[in-house]
XYZ file of C-alpha atoms in Angstrom:
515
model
C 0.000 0.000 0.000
C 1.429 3.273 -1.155
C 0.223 6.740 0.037
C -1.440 7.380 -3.122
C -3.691 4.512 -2.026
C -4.878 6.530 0.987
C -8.185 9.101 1.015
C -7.326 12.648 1.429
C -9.269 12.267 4.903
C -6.427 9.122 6.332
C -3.544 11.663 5.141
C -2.590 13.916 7.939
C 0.471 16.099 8.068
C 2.892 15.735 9.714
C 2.727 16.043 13.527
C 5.598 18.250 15.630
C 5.192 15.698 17.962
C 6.418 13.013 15.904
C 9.800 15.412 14.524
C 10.370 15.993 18.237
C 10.755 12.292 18.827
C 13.274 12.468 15.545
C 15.007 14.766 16.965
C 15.036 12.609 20.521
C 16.240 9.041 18.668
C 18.900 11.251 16.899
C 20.023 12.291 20.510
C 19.864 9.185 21.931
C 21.848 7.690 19.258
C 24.643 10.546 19.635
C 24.536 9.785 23.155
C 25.527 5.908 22.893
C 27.828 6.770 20.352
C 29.489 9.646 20.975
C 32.716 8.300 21.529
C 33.303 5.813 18.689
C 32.789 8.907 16.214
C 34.544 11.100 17.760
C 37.395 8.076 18.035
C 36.294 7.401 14.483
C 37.264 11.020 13.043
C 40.497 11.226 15.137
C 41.624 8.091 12.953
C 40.681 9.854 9.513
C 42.444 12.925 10.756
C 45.854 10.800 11.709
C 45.908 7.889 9.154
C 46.492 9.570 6.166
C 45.052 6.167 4.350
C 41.338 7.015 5.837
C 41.420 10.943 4.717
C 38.956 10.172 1.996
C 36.381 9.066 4.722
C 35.355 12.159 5.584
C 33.631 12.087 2.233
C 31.624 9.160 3.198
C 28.902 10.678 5.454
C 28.491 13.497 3.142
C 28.160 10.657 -0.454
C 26.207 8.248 1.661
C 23.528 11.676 2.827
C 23.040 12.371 -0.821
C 22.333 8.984 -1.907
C 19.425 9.134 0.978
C 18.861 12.349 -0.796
C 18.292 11.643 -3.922
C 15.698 8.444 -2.735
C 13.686 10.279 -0.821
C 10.491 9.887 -2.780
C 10.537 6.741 -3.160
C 11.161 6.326 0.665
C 8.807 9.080 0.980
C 6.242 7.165 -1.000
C 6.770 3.961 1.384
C 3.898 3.297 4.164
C 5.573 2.711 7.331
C 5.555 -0.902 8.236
C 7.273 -1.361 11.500
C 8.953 -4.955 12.212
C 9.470 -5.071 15.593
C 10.363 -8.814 15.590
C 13.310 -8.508 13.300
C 14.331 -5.137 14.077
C 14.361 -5.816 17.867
C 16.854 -8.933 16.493
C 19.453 -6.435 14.813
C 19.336 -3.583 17.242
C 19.939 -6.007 20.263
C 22.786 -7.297 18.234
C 24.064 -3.976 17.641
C 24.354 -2.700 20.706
C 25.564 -5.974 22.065
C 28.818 -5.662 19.710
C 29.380 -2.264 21.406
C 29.377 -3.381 24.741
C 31.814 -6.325 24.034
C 33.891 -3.999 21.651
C 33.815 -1.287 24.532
C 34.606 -3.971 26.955
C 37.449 -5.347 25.121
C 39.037 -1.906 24.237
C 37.963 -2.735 20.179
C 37.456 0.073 18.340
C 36.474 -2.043 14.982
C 33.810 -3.627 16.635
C 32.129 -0.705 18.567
C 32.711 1.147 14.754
C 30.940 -2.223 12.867
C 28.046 -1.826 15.508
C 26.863 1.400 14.238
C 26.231 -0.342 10.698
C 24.292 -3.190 12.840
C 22.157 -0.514 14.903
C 21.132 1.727 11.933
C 19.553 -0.646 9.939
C 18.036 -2.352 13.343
C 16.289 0.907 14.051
C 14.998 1.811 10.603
C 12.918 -1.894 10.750
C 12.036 -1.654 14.026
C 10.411 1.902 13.114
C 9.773 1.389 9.481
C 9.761 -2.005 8.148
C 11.894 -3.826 5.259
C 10.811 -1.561 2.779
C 12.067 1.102 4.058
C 15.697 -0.312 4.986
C 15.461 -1.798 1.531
C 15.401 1.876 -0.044
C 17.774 3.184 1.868
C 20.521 -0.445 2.139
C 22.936 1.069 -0.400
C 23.451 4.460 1.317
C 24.090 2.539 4.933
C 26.178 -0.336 3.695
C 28.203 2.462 1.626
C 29.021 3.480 4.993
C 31.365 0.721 5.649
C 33.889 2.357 3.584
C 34.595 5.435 6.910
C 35.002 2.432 9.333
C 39.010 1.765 9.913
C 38.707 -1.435 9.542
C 40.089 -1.961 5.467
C 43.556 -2.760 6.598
C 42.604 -6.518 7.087
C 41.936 -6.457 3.642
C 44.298 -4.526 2.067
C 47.698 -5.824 4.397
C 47.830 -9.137 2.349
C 47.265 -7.228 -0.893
C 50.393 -5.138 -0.438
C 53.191 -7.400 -1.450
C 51.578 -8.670 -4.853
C 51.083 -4.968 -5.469
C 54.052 -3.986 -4.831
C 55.546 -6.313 -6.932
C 52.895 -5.455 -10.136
C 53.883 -2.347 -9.271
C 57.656 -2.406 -9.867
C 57.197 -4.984 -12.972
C 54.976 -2.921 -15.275
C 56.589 -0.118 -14.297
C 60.030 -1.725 -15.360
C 58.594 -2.492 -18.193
C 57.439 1.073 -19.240
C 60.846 2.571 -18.177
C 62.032 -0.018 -21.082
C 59.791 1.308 -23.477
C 60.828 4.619 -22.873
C 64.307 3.439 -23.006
C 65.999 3.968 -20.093
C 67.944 1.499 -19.021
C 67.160 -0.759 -16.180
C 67.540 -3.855 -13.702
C 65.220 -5.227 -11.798
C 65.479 -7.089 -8.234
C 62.264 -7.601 -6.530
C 60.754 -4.541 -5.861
C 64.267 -2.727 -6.389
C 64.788 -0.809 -9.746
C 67.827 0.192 -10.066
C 69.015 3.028 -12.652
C 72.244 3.879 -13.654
C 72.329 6.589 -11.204
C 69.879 5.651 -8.433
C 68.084 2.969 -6.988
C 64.024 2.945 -6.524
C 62.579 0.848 -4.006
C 58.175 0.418 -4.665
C 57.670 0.600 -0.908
C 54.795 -0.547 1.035
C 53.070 2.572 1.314
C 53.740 3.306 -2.734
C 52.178 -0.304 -3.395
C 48.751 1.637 -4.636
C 46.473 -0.394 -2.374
C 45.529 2.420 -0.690
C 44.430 4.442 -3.875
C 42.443 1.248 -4.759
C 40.274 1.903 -1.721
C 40.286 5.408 -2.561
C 38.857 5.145 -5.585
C 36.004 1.921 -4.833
C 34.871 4.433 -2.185
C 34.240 7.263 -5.017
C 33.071 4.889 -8.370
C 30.631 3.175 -6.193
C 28.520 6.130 -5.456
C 29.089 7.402 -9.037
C 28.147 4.399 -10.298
C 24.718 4.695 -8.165
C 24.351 7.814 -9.062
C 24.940 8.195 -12.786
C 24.079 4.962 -14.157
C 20.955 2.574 -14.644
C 21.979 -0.425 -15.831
C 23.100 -2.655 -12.884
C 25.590 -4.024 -15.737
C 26.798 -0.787 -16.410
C 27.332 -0.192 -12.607
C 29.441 -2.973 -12.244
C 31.378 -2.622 -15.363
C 32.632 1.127 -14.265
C 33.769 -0.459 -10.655
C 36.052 -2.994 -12.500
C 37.133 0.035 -14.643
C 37.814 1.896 -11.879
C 39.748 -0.799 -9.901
C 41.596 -1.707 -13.091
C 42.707 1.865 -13.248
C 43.973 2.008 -9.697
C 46.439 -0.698 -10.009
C 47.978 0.990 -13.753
C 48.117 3.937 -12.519
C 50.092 3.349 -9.586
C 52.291 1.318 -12.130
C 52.766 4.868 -14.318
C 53.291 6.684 -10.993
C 56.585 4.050 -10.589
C 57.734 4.749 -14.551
C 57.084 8.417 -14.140
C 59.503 8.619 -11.077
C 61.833 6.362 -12.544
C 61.902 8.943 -15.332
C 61.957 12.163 -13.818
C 64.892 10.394 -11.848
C 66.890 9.244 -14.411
C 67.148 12.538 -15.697
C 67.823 14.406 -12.598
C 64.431 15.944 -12.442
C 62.461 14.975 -9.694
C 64.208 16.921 -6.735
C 64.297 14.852 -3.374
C 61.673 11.633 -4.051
C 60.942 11.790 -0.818
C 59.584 15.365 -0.127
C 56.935 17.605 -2.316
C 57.679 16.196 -5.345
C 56.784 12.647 -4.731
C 53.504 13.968 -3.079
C 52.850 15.733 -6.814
C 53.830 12.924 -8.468
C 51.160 10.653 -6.279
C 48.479 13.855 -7.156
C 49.151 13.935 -10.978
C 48.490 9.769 -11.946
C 45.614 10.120 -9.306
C 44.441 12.935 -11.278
C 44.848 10.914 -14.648
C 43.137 7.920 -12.621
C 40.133 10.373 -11.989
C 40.036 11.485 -15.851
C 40.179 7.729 -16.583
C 36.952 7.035 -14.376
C 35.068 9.918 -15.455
C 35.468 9.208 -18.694
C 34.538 5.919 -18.760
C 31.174 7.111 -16.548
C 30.482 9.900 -19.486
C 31.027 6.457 -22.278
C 28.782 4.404 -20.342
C 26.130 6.770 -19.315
C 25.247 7.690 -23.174
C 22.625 6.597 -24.796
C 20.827 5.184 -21.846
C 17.463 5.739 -21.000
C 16.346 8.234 -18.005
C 13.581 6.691 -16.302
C 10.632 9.108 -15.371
C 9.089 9.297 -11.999
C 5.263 9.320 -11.995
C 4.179 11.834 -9.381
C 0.840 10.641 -9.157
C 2.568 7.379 -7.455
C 4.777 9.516 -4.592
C 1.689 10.542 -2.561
C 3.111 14.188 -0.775
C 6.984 13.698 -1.906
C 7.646 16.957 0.505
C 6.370 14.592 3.761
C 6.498 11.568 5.617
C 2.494 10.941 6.833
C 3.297 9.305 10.102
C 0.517 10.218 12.603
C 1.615 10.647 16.329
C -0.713 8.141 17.471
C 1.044 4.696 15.548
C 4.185 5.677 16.169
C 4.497 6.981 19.669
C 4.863 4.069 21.691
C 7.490 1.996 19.071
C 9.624 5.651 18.991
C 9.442 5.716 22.892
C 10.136 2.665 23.423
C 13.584 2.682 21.108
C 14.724 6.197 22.567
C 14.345 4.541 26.305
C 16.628 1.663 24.808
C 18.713 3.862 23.607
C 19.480 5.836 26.494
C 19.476 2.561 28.951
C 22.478 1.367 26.412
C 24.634 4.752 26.299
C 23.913 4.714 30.249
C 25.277 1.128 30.537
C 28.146 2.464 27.540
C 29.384 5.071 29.668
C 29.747 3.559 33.139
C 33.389 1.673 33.175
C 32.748 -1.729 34.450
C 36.333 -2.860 34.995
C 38.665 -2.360 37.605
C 42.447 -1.268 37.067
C 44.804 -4.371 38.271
C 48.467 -3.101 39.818
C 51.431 -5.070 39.045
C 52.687 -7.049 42.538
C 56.004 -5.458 42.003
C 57.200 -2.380 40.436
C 59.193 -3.043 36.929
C 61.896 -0.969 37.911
C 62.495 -3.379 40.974
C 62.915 -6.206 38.335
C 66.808 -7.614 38.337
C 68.652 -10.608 36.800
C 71.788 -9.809 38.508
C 71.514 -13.500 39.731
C 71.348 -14.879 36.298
C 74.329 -13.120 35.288
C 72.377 -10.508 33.187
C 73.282 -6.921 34.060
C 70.413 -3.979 32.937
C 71.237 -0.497 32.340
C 67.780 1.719 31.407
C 67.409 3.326 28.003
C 65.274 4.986 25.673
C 62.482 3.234 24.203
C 62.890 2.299 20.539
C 58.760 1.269 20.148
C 56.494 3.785 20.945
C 53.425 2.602 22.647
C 51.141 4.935 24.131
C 48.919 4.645 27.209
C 50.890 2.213 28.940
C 50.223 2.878 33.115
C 53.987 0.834 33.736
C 56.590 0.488 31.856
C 60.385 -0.579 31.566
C 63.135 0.021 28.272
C 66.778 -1.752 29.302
C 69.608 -2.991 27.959
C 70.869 -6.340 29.482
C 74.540 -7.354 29.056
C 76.008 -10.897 29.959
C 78.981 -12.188 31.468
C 79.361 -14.253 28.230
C 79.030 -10.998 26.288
C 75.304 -11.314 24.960
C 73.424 -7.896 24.561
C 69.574 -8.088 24.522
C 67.403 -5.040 24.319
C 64.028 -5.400 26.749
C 60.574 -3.241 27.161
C 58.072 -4.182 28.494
C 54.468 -2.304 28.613
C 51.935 -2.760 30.897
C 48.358 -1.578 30.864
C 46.450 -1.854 34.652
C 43.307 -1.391 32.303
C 42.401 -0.332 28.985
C 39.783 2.158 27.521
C 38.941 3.947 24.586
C 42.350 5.277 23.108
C 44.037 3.255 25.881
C 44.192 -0.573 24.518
C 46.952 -3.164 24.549
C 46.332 -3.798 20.482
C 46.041 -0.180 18.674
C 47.566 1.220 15.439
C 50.416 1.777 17.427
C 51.494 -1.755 18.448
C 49.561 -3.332 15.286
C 52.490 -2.284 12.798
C 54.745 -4.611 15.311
C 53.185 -7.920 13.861
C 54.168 -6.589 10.108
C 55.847 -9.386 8.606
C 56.191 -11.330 12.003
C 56.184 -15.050 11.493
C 55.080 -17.292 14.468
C 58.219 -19.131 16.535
C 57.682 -21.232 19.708
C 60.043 -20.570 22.185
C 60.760 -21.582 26.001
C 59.818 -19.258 28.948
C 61.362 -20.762 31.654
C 58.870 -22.465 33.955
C 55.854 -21.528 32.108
C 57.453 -23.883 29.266
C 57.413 -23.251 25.581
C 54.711 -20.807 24.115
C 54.435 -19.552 20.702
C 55.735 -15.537 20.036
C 56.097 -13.423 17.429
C 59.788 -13.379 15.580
C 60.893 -10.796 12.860
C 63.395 -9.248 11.523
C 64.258 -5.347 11.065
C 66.704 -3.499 9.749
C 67.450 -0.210 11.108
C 70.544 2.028 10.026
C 73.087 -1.098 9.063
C 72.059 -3.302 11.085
C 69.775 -6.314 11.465
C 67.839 -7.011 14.718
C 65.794 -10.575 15.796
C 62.834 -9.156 17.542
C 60.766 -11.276 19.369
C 57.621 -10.114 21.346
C 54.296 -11.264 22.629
C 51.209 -10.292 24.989
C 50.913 -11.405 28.629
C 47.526 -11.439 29.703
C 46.711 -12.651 32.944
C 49.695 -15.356 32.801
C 48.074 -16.237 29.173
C 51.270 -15.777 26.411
C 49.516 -14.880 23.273
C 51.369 -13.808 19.980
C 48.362 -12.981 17.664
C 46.968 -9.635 18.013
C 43.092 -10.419 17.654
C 43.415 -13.390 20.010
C 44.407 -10.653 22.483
C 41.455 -8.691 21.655
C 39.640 -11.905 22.408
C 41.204 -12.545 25.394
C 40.747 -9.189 26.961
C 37.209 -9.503 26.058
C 36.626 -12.601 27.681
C 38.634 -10.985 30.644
C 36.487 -8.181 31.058
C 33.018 -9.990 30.634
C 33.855 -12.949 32.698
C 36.582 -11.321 35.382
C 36.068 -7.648 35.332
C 39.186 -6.622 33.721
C 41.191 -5.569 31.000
C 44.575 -5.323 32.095
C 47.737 -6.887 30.002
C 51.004 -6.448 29.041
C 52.972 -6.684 26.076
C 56.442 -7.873 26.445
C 59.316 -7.048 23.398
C 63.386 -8.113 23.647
C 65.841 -7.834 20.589
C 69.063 -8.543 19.371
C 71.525 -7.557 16.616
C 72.926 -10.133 14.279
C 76.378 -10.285 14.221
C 76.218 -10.935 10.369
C 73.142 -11.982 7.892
C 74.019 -15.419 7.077
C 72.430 -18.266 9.164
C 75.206 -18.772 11.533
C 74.606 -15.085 12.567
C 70.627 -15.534 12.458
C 71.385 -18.981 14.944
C 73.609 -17.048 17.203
C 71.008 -14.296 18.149
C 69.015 -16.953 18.535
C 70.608 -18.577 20.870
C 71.310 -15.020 22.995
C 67.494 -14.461 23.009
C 66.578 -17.863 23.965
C 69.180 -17.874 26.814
C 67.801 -14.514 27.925
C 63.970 -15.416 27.913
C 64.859 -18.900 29.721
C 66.145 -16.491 32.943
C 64.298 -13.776 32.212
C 60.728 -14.562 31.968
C 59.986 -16.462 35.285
C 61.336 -12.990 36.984
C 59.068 -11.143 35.413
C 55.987 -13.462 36.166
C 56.974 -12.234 39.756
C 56.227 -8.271 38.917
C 52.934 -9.637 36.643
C 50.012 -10.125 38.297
C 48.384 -13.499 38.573
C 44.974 -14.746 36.712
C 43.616 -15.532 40.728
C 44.653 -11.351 41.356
């Protein structure tokens, strides 16, 4: 049934009363989520990979924008069955991701409590009309790194081959080595950041609403998304060439200041052209469909009368409030280590610590300890240790921060001493000339855990079973004498000695999973 269905007499306008309870819900959900936008933003305003989301709200407005008679033209069908279903879940994510100190999940439950509340208050229909413009939301949520991470070495090396190949076309000479081009008079490295998989996110997150926009043919639609990603990855390729170029000739300046910024602006810019152009080819010829106004009803209005909606709205801004209520009182108590870290010594093992600077930065640790421990056998291992008495938004074990850690970390079991062997983290980084073995791990509640969404987990469970979110994350290194595998097993060997005396010590400063 469609408005137009209605007699004049069952069409009121609108009540005030029933904008006033808008304008309540809105509140109420600004109230429970406050903190993950504002958290939200603060991550598109530091991560220079989510810039473009600020975009999103603004695209994802006008597509509700440009639907709004046929939502408009929809009659109101509350499904209070389903709807309760997805709005429960929705706000259940945010307490466990607010529990565990996630910021993904409490992000992801915004998407789960939109859509929950539109069919709770308006039926399928209506979150049918208006599915694109939410789910095109997903692309301002910080999550797109577990997509893109494993993407970035095949990119990178797509990258460096075509773009090899165009500086041979050009011909300048060239030798490839990986993701190493090396000139005559320079050598080019296609970094991780320069592996384009962040312009290919860039550019889904503007086609798609173009796409929606512009075009009619679901065909068409899809075809100018495949363009688009197509684009992304050739472009990036020409972005390599171009540099390789303006290199080779002594043109380019320093690559790694205003010029390689331009060069990143100018293929985007030619990526842009690309996309456009390929919207204009597509979009000719086809057929504009015409909107009947005799089947909108009153396209300027929403008939809702006060009287079938008051109880349903009240209900869902009481909800609302109980859940921001229950959001913003801090459940968890801080836990205090048994002994201070700076008390911690292994002058009975024969290791002797000296304090330094810290070489990670990890912020919003309540404890924490950077040394250097030296041998009597002449072993050198560099220790920090971090510890968090409880974590909170912008205050978690697992952020940004200690996320880039795990890059290119491989899994290695080693033994702890008393608590046996567990499985860590082990990589290797080069800094200046030389090479260290790095191993590290979380400590949560005596639990060793190396992966860092099993720590998310873990906290989780921590804080919905025990009360709390404390943990501590636990790094030692050592420099390799030389690169081949006798230097590798030697540094080995150092760190293994070191954990074997060093961990049951500091199992005496941690505090216990009975504390």
């Amino acid at each position: 049934m469609s408005l137009a269905d209605r007699t004049p007499g069952e069409q009121s306008a609108p009540d005030y009363r029933v904008w006033g309870m808008g304008a309540c819900l809105v509140t109420a959900l600004l109230f429970v989520y406050a903190p993950v936008l504002h958290a939200m933003v603060l991550q598109w305003w530091n991560i220079s990979f989510y810039s473009y989301a600020f975009l999103i709200p603004v695209v994802s407005a006008y597509l509700v924008w440009i639907r709004r008679d046929r939502v408009l033209a929809i009659v109101p069908q509350p499904h209070y069955g389903s709807g309760s279903v997805l709005l429960t879940l929705g706000l259940l994510v945010l307490v466990i991701g607010q529990t565990g100190g996630i910021n993904a999940l409490q992000q992801i439950s915004l998407l789960i409590t939109l859509p929950g509340m539109i069919l709770f208050l308006f039926g399928k229909s209506v979150l049918k009309a208006l599915l694109l413009p939410i789910t095109f939301l997903l692309f301002m949520i910080p999550i797109w790194e577990v997509v893109t991470d494993p993407l970035h070495v095949p990119f990178q090396a797509f990258s460096a081959n075509l773009g090899v190949v165009l500086l041979r076309v050009v011909g300048i000479p060239v030798f490839q080595d990986g993701v190493f081009i090396h000139l005559p008079n320079i050598t080019l490295e296609v970094a991780r950041a320069c592996s384009g998989v962040n312009y290919l996110i860039a550019v889904l997150a503007t086609s798609i609403p173009l796409a929606t926009i512009v075009l009619t043919d679901v065909r068409k639609r899809i075809l100018l998304v495949m363009l688009a990603m197509i684009i992304s990855v050739f472009a990036n390729s020409l972005r390599v060439a171009l540099i390789g170029v303006l290199a080779y000739y002594d043109l380019s300046g320093d690559l790694h200041g205003p010029y390689h910024v331009l060069h990143g602006v100018f293929v985007s810019l030619i990526g842009y052209i690309a996309i456009f152009g390929g919207l204009w080819a597509l979009s000719r010829g086809q057929q504009v469909s015409h909107i009947n106004p005799s089947t909108l009803g009153h396209p300027e209005r929403w008939n809702i009368e006060w009287k079938q909606v008051r109880t349903s709205w009240m209900i869902l801004a009481v909800v609302l409030v109980l859940a921001g209520l229950f959001r913003h009182v801090d459940r968890s108590y801080p836990v205090v280590l048994r002994q201070n870290l700076s008390e911690l010594s292994l002058d009975s093992t024969g290791w002797t610590g000296n304090e330094v600077s810290f070489i990670e930065k990890v912020e919003g640790a309540d404890k924490s300890l950077s040394r250097v421990y030296r041998s009597t056998s002449g072993g050198e291992v560099r220790l920090a240790v971090w510890y968090f008495e409880a974590q909170t938004q912008g205050k978690e074990l697992v952020s940004a921060g200690t996320a880039k850690l795990h890059s290119n970390a491989i899994r290695s079991k080693v033994r702890l001493g008393t608590q046996g062997e567990a499985e860590v983290n082990r990589v290797l980084r080069r800094e200046g000339d030389k090479t260290h073995m790095i191993f590290f791990w979380y400590d949560i509640n005596g639990h060793i855990i190396a992966g860092k969404h099993e720590a998310k987990i873990r906290t989780v469970f921590d804080a919905m079973i025990h009360g709390r979110t404390n943990g501590a994350l636990v790094w030692v290194a050592a420099v390799l004498p030389s690169e081949d595998q006798a230097g590798k097993d030697q540094t080995l060997t150092t760190l293994t000695d070191f954990l074997e005396d060093f961990y049951p010590v500091l199992r005496q400063s941690l505090p216990n999973p009975a504390d």
